[in-house]
Amino acid sequence: MTSHTSATHRRFRRLGAATIVVLLGAPMAAAATTRWVNDNAATYVPPGTSCSTAGYATIQAAVNAAAAGDQIRVCPGKYVETVAIGKSNLTVLSTAGAAATMVKAPSSAFVFVITATGVTVRGLTIISAGTADADIGVNVAI
C-alpha cells in the first residue's frame, strides 16, 4: 500500500466512526404510552396496565402526564371533572362504552376543553352540570 492510500484509508475509518457516533446519538421517537384511568381503584401506579391496576384516578391527571401520541383508556365510572387537553394527538376512550363511562361537568363549566390538534374523544357520555342529559353542544369547547 502506498502512503497516500494508507492515509486516505485512515481518514475514512475516522469518518466512519464519527458517523456512527452521530447516528447512535440521534434521538429516537418515543413509543406511545397507554394510560389507565379508574375512579374506583384501590391503588394507582402510573401509567397503569388495566382497569384493575390503573395509573390515575382522574382523566385530567392522565392528560397531564401524557405525551403527544399517548392513549388514555377510561374505565367504567362517573367522572366529575373538567378535562383540559392542550397536547396534540391524544386519544381518550372508554374501555366499556358510553353507557358505562360518564364524564360530568362539576359546575356550569365545559366537560372537555380541547385546544390542541389531532385529539380523539370516543365512547364517553358527556353530561352537563345539574342534569342527567347528555348535551355535547354545550359541554365541549374546541
PDB file of C-alpha atoms in Angstrom:
ATOM      1  CA  MET A   1       0.000   0.000   0.000  1.00  0.00           C
ATOM      2  CA  THR A   2       1.254   3.488  -0.736  1.00  0.00           C
ATOM      3  CA  SER A   3       1.418   6.103   1.962  1.00  0.00           C
ATOM      4  CA  HIS A   4      -1.303   8.103   0.136  1.00  0.00           C
ATOM      5  CA  THR A   5      -3.683   5.124   0.143  1.00  0.00           C
ATOM      6  CA  SER A   6      -2.902   4.365   3.772  1.00  0.00           C
ATOM      7  CA  ALA A   7      -3.602   7.977   4.850  1.00  0.00           C
ATOM      8  CA  THR A   8      -6.892   8.038   2.894  1.00  0.00           C
ATOM      9  CA  HIS A   9      -7.931   4.737   4.463  1.00  0.00           C
ATOM     10  CA  ARG A  10      -7.241   6.114   7.982  1.00  0.00           C
ATOM     11  CA  ARG A  11      -9.343   9.233   7.240  1.00  0.00           C
ATOM     12  CA  PHE A  12     -12.293   7.138   6.047  1.00  0.00           C
ATOM     13  CA  ARG A  13     -12.075   4.926   9.117  1.00  0.00           C
ATOM     14  CA  ARG A  14     -12.182   8.027  11.358  1.00  0.00           C
ATOM     15  CA  LEU A  15     -15.075   9.498   9.372  1.00  0.00           C
ATOM     16  CA  GLY A  16     -16.981   6.203   9.625  1.00  0.00           C
ATOM     17  CA  ALA A  17     -16.556   6.130  13.412  1.00  0.00           C
ATOM     18  CA  ALA A  18     -17.738   9.735  13.700  1.00  0.00           C
ATOM     19  CA  THR A  19     -20.775   8.989  11.555  1.00  0.00           C
ATOM     20  CA  ILE A  20     -21.722   6.034  13.716  1.00  0.00           C
ATOM     21  CA  VAL A  21     -21.467   8.131  16.863  1.00  0.00           C
ATOM     22  CA  VAL A  22     -23.701  10.802  15.351  1.00  0.00           C
ATOM     23  CA  LEU A  23     -26.299   8.236  14.255  1.00  0.00           C
ATOM     24  CA  LEU A  24     -26.307   6.465  17.605  1.00  0.00           C
ATOM     25  CA  GLY A  25     -26.645   9.768  19.424  1.00  0.00           C
ATOM     26  CA  ALA A  26     -29.684  10.845  17.372  1.00  0.00           C
ATOM     27  CA  PRO A  27     -32.909  10.897  19.438  1.00  0.00           C
ATOM     28  CA  MET A  28     -35.408   8.163  18.691  1.00  0.00           C
ATOM     29  CA  ALA A  29     -39.157   8.777  18.655  1.00  0.00           C
ATOM     30  CA  ALA A  30     -40.642   7.622  21.950  1.00  0.00           C
ATOM     31  CA  ALA A  31     -43.237   4.894  21.846  1.00  0.00           C
ATOM     32  CA  ALA A  32     -46.774   5.909  22.764  1.00  0.00           C
ATOM     33  CA  THR A  33     -47.912   5.036  26.273  1.00  0.00           C
ATOM     34  CA  THR A  34     -51.325   3.712  27.261  1.00  0.00           C
ATOM     35  CA  ARG A  35     -52.501   5.410  30.464  1.00  0.00           C
ATOM     36  CA  TRP A  36     -55.316   3.819  32.502  1.00  0.00           C
ATOM     37  CA  VAL A  37     -57.929   5.810  34.454  1.00  0.00           C
ATOM     38  CA  ASN A  38     -60.233   4.293  37.076  1.00  0.00           C
ATOM     39  CA  ASP A  39     -62.039   6.465  39.634  1.00  0.00           C
ATOM     40  CA  ASN A  40     -62.527   3.461  41.902  1.00  0.00           C
ATOM     41  CA  ALA A  41     -59.149   1.702  42.086  1.00  0.00           C
ATOM     42  CA  ALA A  42     -57.580   0.701  45.412  1.00  0.00           C
ATOM     43  CA  THR A  43     -54.116   1.994  44.423  1.00  0.00           C
ATOM     44  CA  TYR A  44     -52.590   3.838  41.486  1.00  0.00           C
ATOM     45  CA  VAL A  45     -49.262   3.121  39.806  1.00  0.00           C
ATOM     46  CA  PRO A  46     -48.814   5.297  36.679  1.00  0.00           C
ATOM     47  CA  PRO A  47     -49.317   4.658  33.834  1.00  0.00           C
ATOM     48  CA  GLY A  48     -51.316   1.591  34.897  1.00  0.00           C
ATOM     49  CA  THR A  49     -51.837  -1.643  32.998  1.00  0.00           C
ATOM     50  CA  SER A  50     -55.609  -2.246  33.152  1.00  0.00           C
ATOM     51  CA  CYS A  51     -58.800  -1.161  34.907  1.00  0.00           C
ATOM     52  CA  SER A  52     -57.866  -3.226  37.951  1.00  0.00           C
ATOM     53  CA  THR A  53     -54.349  -1.754  38.077  1.00  0.00           C
ATOM     54  CA  ALA A  54     -54.992   1.815  36.960  1.00  0.00           C
ATOM     55  CA  GLY A  55     -52.491   4.628  36.926  1.00  0.00           C
ATOM     56  CA  TYR A  56     -54.780   7.604  37.554  1.00  0.00           C
ATOM     57  CA  ALA A  57     -57.990   8.449  39.429  1.00  0.00           C
ATOM     58  CA  THR A  58     -58.978  11.261  37.041  1.00  0.00           C
ATOM     59  CA  ILE A  59     -58.878  11.776  33.298  1.00  0.00           C
ATOM     60  CA  GLN A  60     -57.165  15.134  33.828  1.00  0.00           C
ATOM     61  CA  ALA A  61     -54.319  13.517  35.800  1.00  0.00           C
ATOM     62  CA  ALA A  62     -53.707  11.120  32.899  1.00  0.00           C
ATOM     63  CA  VAL A  63     -53.823  14.002  30.382  1.00  0.00           C
ATOM     64  CA  ASN A  64     -51.332  15.976  32.487  1.00  0.00           C
ATOM     65  CA  ALA A  65     -48.916  13.024  32.497  1.00  0.00           C
ATOM     66  CA  ALA A  66     -49.413  12.189  28.805  1.00  0.00           C
ATOM     67  CA  ALA A  67     -47.199  12.979  25.860  1.00  0.00           C
ATOM     68  CA  ALA A  68     -48.327  13.520  22.279  1.00  0.00           C
ATOM     69  CA  GLY A  69     -49.497  10.245  20.770  1.00  0.00           C
ATOM     70  CA  ASP A  70     -50.482   8.602  24.064  1.00  0.00           C
ATOM     71  CA  GLN A  71     -53.772   6.776  24.562  1.00  0.00           C
ATOM     72  CA  ILE A  72     -55.863   7.301  27.701  1.00  0.00           C
ATOM     73  CA  ARG A  73     -58.184   4.387  28.473  1.00  0.00           C
ATOM     74  CA  VAL A  74     -61.039   5.366  30.800  1.00  0.00           C
ATOM     75  CA  CYS A  75     -62.573   2.537  32.835  1.00  0.00           C
ATOM     76  CA  PRO A  76     -66.300   2.394  33.694  1.00  0.00           C
ATOM     77  CA  GLY A  77     -67.433   5.003  36.203  1.00  0.00           C
ATOM     78  CA  LYS A  78     -68.749   8.513  36.648  1.00  0.00           C
ATOM     79  CA  TYR A  79     -66.051  11.167  36.471  1.00  0.00           C
ATOM     80  CA  VAL A  80     -66.979  14.642  37.700  1.00  0.00           C
ATOM     81  CA  GLU A  81     -64.358  16.940  36.207  1.00  0.00           C
ATOM     82  CA  THR A  82     -63.476  19.417  33.502  1.00  0.00           C
ATOM     83  CA  VAL A  83     -60.789  17.950  31.256  1.00  0.00           C
ATOM     84  CA  ALA A  84     -58.471  20.439  29.533  1.00  0.00           C
ATOM     85  CA  ILE A  85     -56.499  18.888  26.673  1.00  0.00           C
ATOM     86  CA  GLY A  86     -53.716  21.030  25.252  1.00  0.00           C
ATOM     87  CA  LYS A  87     -51.489  18.235  23.918  1.00  0.00           C
ATOM     88  CA  SER A  88     -51.764  17.135  20.302  1.00  0.00           C
ATOM     89  CA  ASN A  89     -52.569  13.642  19.108  1.00  0.00           C
ATOM     90  CA  LEU A  90     -54.048  12.268  22.327  1.00  0.00           C
ATOM     91  CA  THR A  91     -56.783   9.643  22.310  1.00  0.00           C
ATOM     92  CA  VAL A  92     -59.228   9.436  25.228  1.00  0.00           C
ATOM     93  CA  LEU A  93     -61.529   6.457  25.028  1.00  0.00           C
ATOM     94  CA  SER A  94     -63.802   4.356  27.188  1.00  0.00           C
ATOM     95  CA  THR A  95     -62.970   0.721  27.834  1.00  0.00           C
ATOM     96  CA  ALA A  96     -66.665  -0.227  28.183  1.00  0.00           C
ATOM     97  CA  GLY A  97     -68.577   2.287  26.071  1.00  0.00           C
ATOM     98  CA  ALA A  98     -70.705   5.348  26.684  1.00  0.00           C
ATOM     99  CA  ALA A  99     -73.378   3.592  28.767  1.00  0.00           C
ATOM    100  CA  ALA A 100     -70.794   2.644  31.407  1.00  0.00           C
ATOM    101  CA  THR A 101     -68.465   5.662  31.284  1.00  0.00           C
ATOM    102  CA  MET A 102     -69.763   9.148  32.045  1.00  0.00           C
ATOM    103  CA  VAL A 103     -67.985  12.469  32.401  1.00  0.00           C
ATOM    104  CA  LYS A 104     -69.993  15.209  34.085  1.00  0.00           C
ATOM    105  CA  ALA A 105     -69.149  18.886  34.410  1.00  0.00           C
ATOM    106  CA  PRO A 106     -68.517  19.864  38.047  1.00  0.00           C
ATOM    107  CA  SER A 107     -70.332  23.184  37.557  1.00  0.00           C
ATOM    108  CA  SER A 108     -71.554  25.174  34.586  1.00  0.00           C
ATOM    109  CA  ALA A 109     -68.111  24.673  33.017  1.00  0.00           C
ATOM    110  CA  PHE A 110     -67.394  22.631  29.926  1.00  0.00           C
ATOM    111  CA  VAL A 111     -66.675  18.922  30.355  1.00  0.00           C
ATOM    112  CA  PHE A 112     -63.877  18.936  27.746  1.00  0.00           C
ATOM    113  CA  VAL A 113     -61.812  21.942  26.657  1.00  0.00           C
ATOM    114  CA  ILE A 114     -59.662  20.934  23.682  1.00  0.00           C
ATOM    115  CA  THR A 115     -57.028  23.389  22.448  1.00  0.00           C
ATOM    116  CA  ALA A 116     -54.771  21.004  20.509  1.00  0.00           C
ATOM    117  CA  THR A 117     -54.962  19.248  17.147  1.00  0.00           C
ATOM    118  CA  GLY A 118     -55.468  15.559  16.496  1.00  0.00           C
ATOM    119  CA  VAL A 119     -57.371  14.836  19.733  1.00  0.00           C
ATOM    120  CA  THR A 120     -59.895  11.970  19.742  1.00  0.00           C
ATOM    121  CA  VAL A 121     -62.530  11.528  22.469  1.00  0.00           C
ATOM    122  CA  ARG A 122     -64.651   8.403  21.984  1.00  0.00           C
ATOM    123  CA  GLY A 123     -67.107   6.231  23.881  1.00  0.00           C
ATOM    124  CA  LEU A 124     -67.948   8.595  26.744  1.00  0.00           C
ATOM    125  CA  THR A 125     -71.301  10.002  27.818  1.00  0.00           C
ATOM    126  CA  ILE A 126     -70.813  13.741  28.354  1.00  0.00           C
ATOM    127  CA  ILE A 127     -73.204  15.245  30.907  1.00  0.00           C
ATOM    128  CA  SER A 128     -73.722  18.924  31.666  1.00  0.00           C
ATOM    129  CA  ALA A 129     -73.733  20.147  35.256  1.00  0.00           C
ATOM    130  CA  GLY A 130     -77.031  19.840  37.109  1.00  0.00           C
ATOM    131  CA  THR A 131     -78.670  17.423  34.664  1.00  0.00           C
ATOM    132  CA  ALA A 132     -78.541  13.792  33.652  1.00  0.00           C
ATOM    133  CA  ASP A 133     -78.989  14.655  29.968  1.00  0.00           C
ATOM    134  CA  ALA A 134     -76.017  14.398  27.632  1.00  0.00           C
ATOM    135  CA  ASP A 135     -75.550  17.628  25.715  1.00  0.00           C
ATOM    136  CA  ILE A 136     -72.281  17.648  23.811  1.00  0.00           C
ATOM    137  CA  GLY A 137     -73.017  21.004  22.158  1.00  0.00           C
ATOM    138  CA  VAL A 138     -72.863  22.821  25.496  1.00  0.00           C
ATOM    139  CA  ASN A 139     -70.070  20.918  27.202  1.00  0.00           C
ATOM    140  CA  VAL A 140     -67.223  20.644  24.729  1.00  0.00           C
ATOM    141  CA  ALA A 141     -65.081  23.609  23.723  1.00  0.00           C
ATOM    142  CA  ILE A 142     -62.764  23.117  20.772  1.00  0.00           C
TER     143      ILE A 142
END
